[in-house]
XYZ file of C-alpha atoms in Angstrom:
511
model
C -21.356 144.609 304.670
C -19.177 146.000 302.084
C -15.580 147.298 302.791
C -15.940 149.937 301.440
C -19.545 150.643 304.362
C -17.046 149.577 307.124
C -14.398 152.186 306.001
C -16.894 155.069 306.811
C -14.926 157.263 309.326
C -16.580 160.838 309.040
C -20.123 161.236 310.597
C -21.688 164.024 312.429
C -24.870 163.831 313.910
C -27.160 166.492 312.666
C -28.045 167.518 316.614
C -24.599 168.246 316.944
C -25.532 170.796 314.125
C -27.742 172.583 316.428
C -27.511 175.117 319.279
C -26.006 173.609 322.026
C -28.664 175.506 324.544
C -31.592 173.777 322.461
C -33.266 176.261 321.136
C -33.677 174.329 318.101
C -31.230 176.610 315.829
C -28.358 175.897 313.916
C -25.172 176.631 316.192
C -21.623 177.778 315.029
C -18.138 176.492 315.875
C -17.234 180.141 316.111
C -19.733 180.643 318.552
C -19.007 177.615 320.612
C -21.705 175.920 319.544
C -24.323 178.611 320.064
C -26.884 179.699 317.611
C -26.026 183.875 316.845
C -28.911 184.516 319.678
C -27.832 182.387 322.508
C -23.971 183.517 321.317
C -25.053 187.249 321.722
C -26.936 186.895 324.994
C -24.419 184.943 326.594
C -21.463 187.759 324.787
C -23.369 190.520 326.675
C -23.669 188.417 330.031
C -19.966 188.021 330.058
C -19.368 191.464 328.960
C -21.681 192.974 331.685
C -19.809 190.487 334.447
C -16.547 191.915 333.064
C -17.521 195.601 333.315
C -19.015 195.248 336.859
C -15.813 193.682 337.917
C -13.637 196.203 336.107
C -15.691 199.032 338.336
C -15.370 197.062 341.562
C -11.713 196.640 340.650
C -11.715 200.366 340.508
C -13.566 201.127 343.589
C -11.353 198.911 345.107
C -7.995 200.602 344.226
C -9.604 203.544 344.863
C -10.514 202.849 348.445
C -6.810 201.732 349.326
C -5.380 204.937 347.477
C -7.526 207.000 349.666
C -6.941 205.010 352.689
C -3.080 205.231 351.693
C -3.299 209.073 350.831
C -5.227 209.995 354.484
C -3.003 207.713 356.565
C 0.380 209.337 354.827
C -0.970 212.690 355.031
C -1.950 212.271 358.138
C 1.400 211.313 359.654
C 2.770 214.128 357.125
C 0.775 216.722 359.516
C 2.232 215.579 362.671
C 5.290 215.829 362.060
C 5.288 219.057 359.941
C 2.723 221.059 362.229
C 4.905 224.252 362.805
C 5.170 224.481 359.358
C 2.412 228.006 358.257
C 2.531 226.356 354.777
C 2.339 222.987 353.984
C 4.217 221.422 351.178
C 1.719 219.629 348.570
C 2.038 215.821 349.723
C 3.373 213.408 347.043
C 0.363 211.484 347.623
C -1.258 214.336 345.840
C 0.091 213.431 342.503
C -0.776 209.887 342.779
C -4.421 210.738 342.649
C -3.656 212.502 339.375
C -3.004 208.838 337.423
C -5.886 207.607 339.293
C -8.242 210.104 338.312
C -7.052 209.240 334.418
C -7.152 206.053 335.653
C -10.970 206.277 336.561
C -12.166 208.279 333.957
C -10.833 205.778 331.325
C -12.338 202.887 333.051
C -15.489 205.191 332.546
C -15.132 205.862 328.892
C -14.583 202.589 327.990
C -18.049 201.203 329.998
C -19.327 203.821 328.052
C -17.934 202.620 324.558
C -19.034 199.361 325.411
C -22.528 199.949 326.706
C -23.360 202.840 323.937
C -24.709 200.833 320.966
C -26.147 202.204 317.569
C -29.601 201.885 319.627
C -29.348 205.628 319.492
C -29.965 206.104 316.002
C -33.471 205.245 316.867
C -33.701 207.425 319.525
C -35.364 210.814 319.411
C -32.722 212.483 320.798
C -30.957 211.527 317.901
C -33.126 213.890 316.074
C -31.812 217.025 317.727
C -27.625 216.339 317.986
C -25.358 219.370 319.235
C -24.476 221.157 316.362
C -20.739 219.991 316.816
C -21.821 216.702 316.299
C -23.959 217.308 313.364
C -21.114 219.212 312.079
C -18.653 216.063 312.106
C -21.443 214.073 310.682
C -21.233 215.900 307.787
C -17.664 215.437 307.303
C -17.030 211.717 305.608
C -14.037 209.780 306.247
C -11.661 209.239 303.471
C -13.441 205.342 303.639
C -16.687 206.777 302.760
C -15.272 210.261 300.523
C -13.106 208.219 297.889
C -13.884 207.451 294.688
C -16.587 204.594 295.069
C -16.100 201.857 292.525
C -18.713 200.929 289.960
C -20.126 198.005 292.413
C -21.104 199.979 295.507
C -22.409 202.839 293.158
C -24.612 200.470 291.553
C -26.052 198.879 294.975
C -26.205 202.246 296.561
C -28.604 203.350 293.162
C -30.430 200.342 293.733
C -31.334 200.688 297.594
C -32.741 204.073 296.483
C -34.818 202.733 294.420
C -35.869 199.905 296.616
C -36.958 202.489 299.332
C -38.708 204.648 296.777
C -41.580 202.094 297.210
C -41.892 202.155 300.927
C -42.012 206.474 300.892
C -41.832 208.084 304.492
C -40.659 204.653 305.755
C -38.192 204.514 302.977
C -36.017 207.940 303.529
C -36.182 207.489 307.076
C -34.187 203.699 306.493
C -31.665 205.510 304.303
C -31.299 207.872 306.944
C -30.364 205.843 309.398
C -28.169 203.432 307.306
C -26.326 206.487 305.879
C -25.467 207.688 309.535
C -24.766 203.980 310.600
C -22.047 204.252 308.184
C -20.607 207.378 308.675
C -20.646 206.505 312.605
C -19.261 202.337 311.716
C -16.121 204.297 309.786
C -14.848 206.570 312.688
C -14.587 202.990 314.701
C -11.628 201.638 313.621
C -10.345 201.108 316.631
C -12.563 198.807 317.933
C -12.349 195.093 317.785
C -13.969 192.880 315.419
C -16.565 191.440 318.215
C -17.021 194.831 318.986
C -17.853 195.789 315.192
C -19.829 192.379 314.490
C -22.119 193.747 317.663
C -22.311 197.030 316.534
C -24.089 196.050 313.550
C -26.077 193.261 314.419
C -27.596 195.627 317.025
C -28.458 197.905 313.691
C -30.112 194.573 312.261
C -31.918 193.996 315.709
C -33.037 197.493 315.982
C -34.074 198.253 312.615
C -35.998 194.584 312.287
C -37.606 195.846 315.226
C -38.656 199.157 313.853
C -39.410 197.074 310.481
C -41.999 194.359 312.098
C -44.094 197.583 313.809
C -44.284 199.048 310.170
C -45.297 196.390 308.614
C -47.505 194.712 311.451
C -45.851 191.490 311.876
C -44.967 190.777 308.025
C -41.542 188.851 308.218
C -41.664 188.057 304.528
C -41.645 192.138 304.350
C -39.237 192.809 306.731
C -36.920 190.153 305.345
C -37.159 191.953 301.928
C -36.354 194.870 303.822
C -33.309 194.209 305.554
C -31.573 191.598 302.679
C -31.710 195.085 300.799
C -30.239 196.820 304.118
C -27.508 194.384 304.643
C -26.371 194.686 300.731
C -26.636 198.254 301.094
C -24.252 198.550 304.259
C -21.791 195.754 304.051
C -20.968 196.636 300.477
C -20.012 200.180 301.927
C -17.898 198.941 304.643
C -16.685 195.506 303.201
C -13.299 197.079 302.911
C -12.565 197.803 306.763
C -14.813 195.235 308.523
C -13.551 192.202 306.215
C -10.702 190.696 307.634
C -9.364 193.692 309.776
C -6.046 193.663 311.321
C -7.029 193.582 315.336
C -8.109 189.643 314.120
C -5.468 187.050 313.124
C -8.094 185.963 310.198
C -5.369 186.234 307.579
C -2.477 184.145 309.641
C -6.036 181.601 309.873
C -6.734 181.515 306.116
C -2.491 181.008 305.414
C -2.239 177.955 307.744
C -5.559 176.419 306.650
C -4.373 176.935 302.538
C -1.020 175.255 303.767
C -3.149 172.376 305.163
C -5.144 171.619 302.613
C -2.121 171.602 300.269
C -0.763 169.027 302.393
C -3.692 166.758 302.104
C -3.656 167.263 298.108
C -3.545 163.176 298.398
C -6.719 162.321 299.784
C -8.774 160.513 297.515
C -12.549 160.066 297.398
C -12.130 156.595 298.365
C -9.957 157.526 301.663
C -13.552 159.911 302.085
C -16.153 157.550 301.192
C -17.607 160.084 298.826
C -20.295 158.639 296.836
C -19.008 160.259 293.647
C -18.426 158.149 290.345
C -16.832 161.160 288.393
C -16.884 159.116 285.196
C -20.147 159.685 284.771
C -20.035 163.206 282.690
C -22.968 164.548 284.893
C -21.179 164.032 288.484
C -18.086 165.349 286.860
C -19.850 168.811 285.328
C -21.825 169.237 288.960
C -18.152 168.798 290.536
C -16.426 171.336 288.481
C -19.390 174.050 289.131
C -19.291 172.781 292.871
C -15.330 173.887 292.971
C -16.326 176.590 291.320
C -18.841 178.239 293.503
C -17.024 177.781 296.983
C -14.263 179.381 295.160
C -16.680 182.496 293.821
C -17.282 183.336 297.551
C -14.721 184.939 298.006
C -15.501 187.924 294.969
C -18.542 188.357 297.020
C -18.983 191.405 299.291
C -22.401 190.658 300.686
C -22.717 187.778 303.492
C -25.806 187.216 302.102
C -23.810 186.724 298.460
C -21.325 184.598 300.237
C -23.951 182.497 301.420
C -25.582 182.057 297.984
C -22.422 180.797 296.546
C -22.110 178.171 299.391
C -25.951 177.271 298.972
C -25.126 176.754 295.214
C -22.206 174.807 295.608
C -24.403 172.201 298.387
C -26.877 171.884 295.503
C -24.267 170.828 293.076
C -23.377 168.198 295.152
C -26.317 166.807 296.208
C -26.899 166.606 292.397
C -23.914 164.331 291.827
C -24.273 162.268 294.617
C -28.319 161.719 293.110
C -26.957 161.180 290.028
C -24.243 158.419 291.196
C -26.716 156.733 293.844
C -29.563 156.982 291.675
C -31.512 157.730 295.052
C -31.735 161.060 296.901
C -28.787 161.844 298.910
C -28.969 161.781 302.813
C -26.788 164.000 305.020
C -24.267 161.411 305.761
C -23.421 161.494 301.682
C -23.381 165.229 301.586
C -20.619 166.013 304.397
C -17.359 164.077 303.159
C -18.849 165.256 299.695
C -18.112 168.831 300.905
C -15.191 168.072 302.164
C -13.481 166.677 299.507
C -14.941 169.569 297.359
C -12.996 172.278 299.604
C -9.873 170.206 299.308
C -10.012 169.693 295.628
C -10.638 173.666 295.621
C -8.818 175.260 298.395
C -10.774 178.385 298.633
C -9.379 181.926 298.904
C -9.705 183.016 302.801
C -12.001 180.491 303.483
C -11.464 181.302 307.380
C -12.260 185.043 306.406
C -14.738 184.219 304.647
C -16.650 182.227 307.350
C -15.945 184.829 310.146
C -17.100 187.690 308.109
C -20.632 185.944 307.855
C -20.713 184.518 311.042
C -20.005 188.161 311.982
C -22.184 190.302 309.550
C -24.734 188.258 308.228
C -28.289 188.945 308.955
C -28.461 186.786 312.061
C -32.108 185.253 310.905
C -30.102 183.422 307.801
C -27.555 181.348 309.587
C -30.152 180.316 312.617
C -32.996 178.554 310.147
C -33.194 177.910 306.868
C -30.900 176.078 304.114
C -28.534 178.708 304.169
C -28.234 178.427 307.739
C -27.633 174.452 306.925
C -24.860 174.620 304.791
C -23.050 177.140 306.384
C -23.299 175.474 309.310
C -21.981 172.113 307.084
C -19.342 174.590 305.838
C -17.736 175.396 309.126
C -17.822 171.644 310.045
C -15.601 170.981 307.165
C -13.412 173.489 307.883
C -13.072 171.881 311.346
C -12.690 168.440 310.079
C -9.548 169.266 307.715
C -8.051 171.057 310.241
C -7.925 167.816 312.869
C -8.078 165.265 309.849
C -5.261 162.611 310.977
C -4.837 159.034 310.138
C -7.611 157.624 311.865
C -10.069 159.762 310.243
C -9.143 158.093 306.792
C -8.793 155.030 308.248
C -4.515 154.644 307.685
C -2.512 153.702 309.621
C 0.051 156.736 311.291
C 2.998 155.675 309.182
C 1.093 155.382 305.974
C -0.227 158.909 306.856
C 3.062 160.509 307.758
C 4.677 159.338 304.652
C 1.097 160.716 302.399
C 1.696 163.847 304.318
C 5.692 163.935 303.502
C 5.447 163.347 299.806
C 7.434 160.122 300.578
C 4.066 158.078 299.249
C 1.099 158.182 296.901
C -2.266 156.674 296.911
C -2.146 155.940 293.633
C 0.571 153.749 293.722
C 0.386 152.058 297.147
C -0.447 148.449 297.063
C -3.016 148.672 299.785
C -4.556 150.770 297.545
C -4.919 148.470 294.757
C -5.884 146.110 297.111
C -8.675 148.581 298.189
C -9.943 149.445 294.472
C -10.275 145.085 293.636
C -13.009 145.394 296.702
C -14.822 147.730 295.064
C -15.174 149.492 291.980
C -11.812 149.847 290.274
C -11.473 153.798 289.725
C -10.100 154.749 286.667
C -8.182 157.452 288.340
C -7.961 158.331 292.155
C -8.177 162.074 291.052
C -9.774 162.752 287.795
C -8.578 165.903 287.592
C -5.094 164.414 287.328
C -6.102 162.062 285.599
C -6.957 165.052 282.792
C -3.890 166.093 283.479
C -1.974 163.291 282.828
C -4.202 162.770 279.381
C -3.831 166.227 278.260
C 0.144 165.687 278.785
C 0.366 162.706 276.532
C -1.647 164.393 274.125
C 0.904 166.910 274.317
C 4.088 164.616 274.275
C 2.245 163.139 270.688
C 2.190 166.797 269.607
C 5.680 167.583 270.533
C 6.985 163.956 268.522
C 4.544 165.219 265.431
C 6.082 168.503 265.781
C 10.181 167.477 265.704
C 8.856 165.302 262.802
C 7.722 168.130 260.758
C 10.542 170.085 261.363
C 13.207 167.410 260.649
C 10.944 167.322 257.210
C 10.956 171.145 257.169
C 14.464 171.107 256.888
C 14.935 168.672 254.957
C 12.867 170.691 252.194
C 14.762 173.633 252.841
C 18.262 171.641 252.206
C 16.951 169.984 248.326
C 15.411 173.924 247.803
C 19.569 174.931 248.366
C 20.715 172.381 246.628
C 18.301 172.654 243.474
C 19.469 175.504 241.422
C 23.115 173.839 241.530
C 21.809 170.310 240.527
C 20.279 171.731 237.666
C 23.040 174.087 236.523
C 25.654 170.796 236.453
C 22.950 168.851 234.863
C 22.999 172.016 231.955
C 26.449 172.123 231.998
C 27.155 168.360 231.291
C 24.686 168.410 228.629
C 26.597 170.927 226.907
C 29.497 169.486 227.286
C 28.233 166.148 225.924
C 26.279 167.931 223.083
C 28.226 170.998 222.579
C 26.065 173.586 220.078
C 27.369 174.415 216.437
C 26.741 177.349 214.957
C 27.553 177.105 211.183
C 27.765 180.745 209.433
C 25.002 181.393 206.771
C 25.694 182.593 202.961
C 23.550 186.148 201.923
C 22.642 186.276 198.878
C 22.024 190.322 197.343
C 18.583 190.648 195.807
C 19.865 192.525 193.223
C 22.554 190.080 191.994
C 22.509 188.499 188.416
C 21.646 184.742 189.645
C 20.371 183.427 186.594
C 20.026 179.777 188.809
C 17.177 181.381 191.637
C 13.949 180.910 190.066
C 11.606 181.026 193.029
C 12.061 184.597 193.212
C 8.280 185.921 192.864
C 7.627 187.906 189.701
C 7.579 191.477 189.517
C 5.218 193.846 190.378
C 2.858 194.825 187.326
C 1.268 198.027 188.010
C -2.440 198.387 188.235
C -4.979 200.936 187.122
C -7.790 201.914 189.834
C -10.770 202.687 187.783
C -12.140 205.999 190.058
């Protein structure tokens, strides 16, 4: 067995990818390792335990502060029985905070237990006209200008429902009021909100699978265009909100990665040989896709962009094995693909679909899959340590530090003569590095022409006075004589000039 087969430190068993109950779905790290059915059945046990004790903690304190109010006003008429009028008992006023103290307990099993289910309700049909008069009123979320993007998806869910008719106007009904109802909620919690519309999903699949008599490749149809149509309208206050600590999440795990910048492929076992040109192009548009998810606003979007970047990979490992890749290749090939890209939010990003994403996607399917591969790499990076890369604790600790490099660690040579000697542990640094030699030759081409620049520019000065001492000592050597010239008049007697032409004879012109 080859070293570099022994060095293999990062495997996960793909039943440890599924539901912990067994239902045979994908489970979720952020769900405890529940698929999004089991998580929301066992949400709404706990939540129904928690209200029942909250009203027999009430009931309770209510018993003693009755108990506590008869015995003091009982002693109170004893000893005050000649009084004709009775002072109001202190006790009195104590019931006051209770009574607030009740009816919020009752409000909020209210708010909890209410759910959009009544949007499908028939009383739902016939509101008070108050309410129907605040419906009409949008919140400044829904009223403001809406940008080019959610104009475009909103024109396009029209026209989707256009083809299903009666069935059609009453979906845009109820998503439109969904909305309006989802943006007067902002003070509820993001469990609260991720409920809130998966019980819309639930409801309106429901409602969806009686219309179309058991066609789930309809209803799917149906509600991708349904989940486009609503999370694009309320990406902007359900997508990271500030009851979560999502952000201080995606800051931490962006200082992490940047703290591993040093892993290498090798340290990975990533089945990569990113000299080929192939593996290298399917990297770059691997990088490049995680990284895309976060411009998305749909989950379903999001997910596409994590489905595309899987398939990239599994490329490049096919192309470097020259066999099909199995899913012990594909995870440490993900991981080393978010490292090298360090997504935007990526812990935003994973709650907002594991919060908002139609629940059907991320239990089955390939989406489902890498997702659920996703969130397993997020989870590896954040308890990578030394003996996941097989180093030693100091060696890490001085990676980590910046005291060390990889690339020039002798166990690291020593490592590279076992195997295939990389030509680079990073090739994208090792672009670097070319493109900044190419650059230092520029730079020593450039002085070079400038020192000849100026050099012209000095014999251009110097020219015009070169040639005016070389005229001068010419001169000076060969000074010009100008002797003066005798003029002769023509009309002088000078017997001795006989080439003056002869006279002029007159002629006769014959006319």
């Amino acid at each position: 067995m080859s070293q570099r087969t022994e060095r293999r430190g990062i495997h996960v068993d793909q039943s440890d990818l599924l539901c912990k109950k067994g239902c045979g779905y994908y489970g979720n790290a952020a769900w405890q390792g529940l698929c999004s059915k089991c998580w929301r059945e066992e949400y709404q046990r706990v939540r129904q335990k928690q209200i029942q004790d909250d009203w027999a903690l009430a009931e309770k304190l209510q018993r003693e502060e009755e108990a506590a109010y008869a015995s003091s006003h009982g002693a109170q008429t004893q000893s005050h029985s000649h009084s004709t009028a009775p002072q109001p008992h202190p006790g009195h006023a104590s019931l006051g905070p209770f009574s607030k103290f009740e009816e919020k307990k009752t409000n909020e099993k209210t708010r909890k237990v209410t759910t959009v289910k009544k949007f499908f309700s028939p009383s739902s049909r016939t509101a008070p006209k108050k309410e129907t008069q605040e419906g009409k009123t949008p919140s400044p979320s829904i009223s403001r200008h809406a940008s080019f993007e959610t104009d475009q998806v909103s024109k396009d869910f029209v026209d989707f429902l256009k083809n299903l008719q009666k069935p059609g106007r009453e979906i845009h009904k109820q998503c439109r009021a969904f909305i309006v109802n989802m943006s007067s909620k902002k003070d509820l919690s993001a469990d609260e909100l991720s409920e809130c519309v998966q019980d819309f999903y639930q409801n309106m699949a429901d409602r969806l699978m009686s219309h179309f008599k058991g066609s789930s490749e309809s209803v799917e149809q149906v509600m991708d265009q349904v989940e486009k149509y609503i999370m694009t309208r309320l990406y902007k206050s359900v997508f990271c909100p500030e009851t979560t600590d999502d952000e201080k999440k995606d800051l931490a795990t962006q200082k992490r990665i940047r703290a591993l910048h040093w892993v290498t492929i090798q340290m990975l076992c990533v089945s990569f040989d990113e000299e080929i040109p192939e593996v290298s192009e399917n990297v770059v548009k691997a990088i490049t896709d995680v990284i895309e998810m976060d411009s998305k606003r749909v989950p379903r979007d999001k997910l596409g962009c994590i489905t595309r970047c899987s398939k990239h990979i599994f490329s490049a490992i096919r192309i470097t094995k020259n066999e099909p890749a199995s899913a012990d290749d594909f995870l440490p090939a993900l991981i080393y693909i978010v490292l090298k890209a360090n997504p935007p939010r990526l812990q935003s990003n994973i709650q907002y679909i594991t919060r908002f994403c139609n629940p059907s996607r991320l239990m089955t399917g390939e989406d489902g899959y890498y997702f659920t591969n996703l969130c397993c790499a997020a989870a590896f990076i954040e308890k990578l340590d030394a003996q996941s890369l097989n180093l030693s604790p100091e060696e890490f600790e001085r990676y980590m530090s910046g005291q060390a490099s990889p690339r020039f660690n002798s166990s690291e040579v020593d490592w590279a003569q076992s195997g295939p000697a990389p030509a680079a542990t990073n090739p994208v640094l090792a672009q670097l590095n070319h493109n900044l030699e190419l650059l230092s030759g520029l730079s020593s081409r450039q002085e070079s022409l400038m020192e000849a620049a100026q050099s012209l520019q000095t014999d251009l000065l110097s020219w015009p006075e070169g040639v005016k001492r070389e005229v001068n000592d010419i001169l000076e050597k060969y000074p010009l004589e100008i002797l003066p010239r005798e003029v002769s008049a023509i009309d002088a007697n000078n017997m001795d000039n006989d080439n003056l032409p002869p006279p002029l004879t007159p002629q006769v012109f014959a006319g």
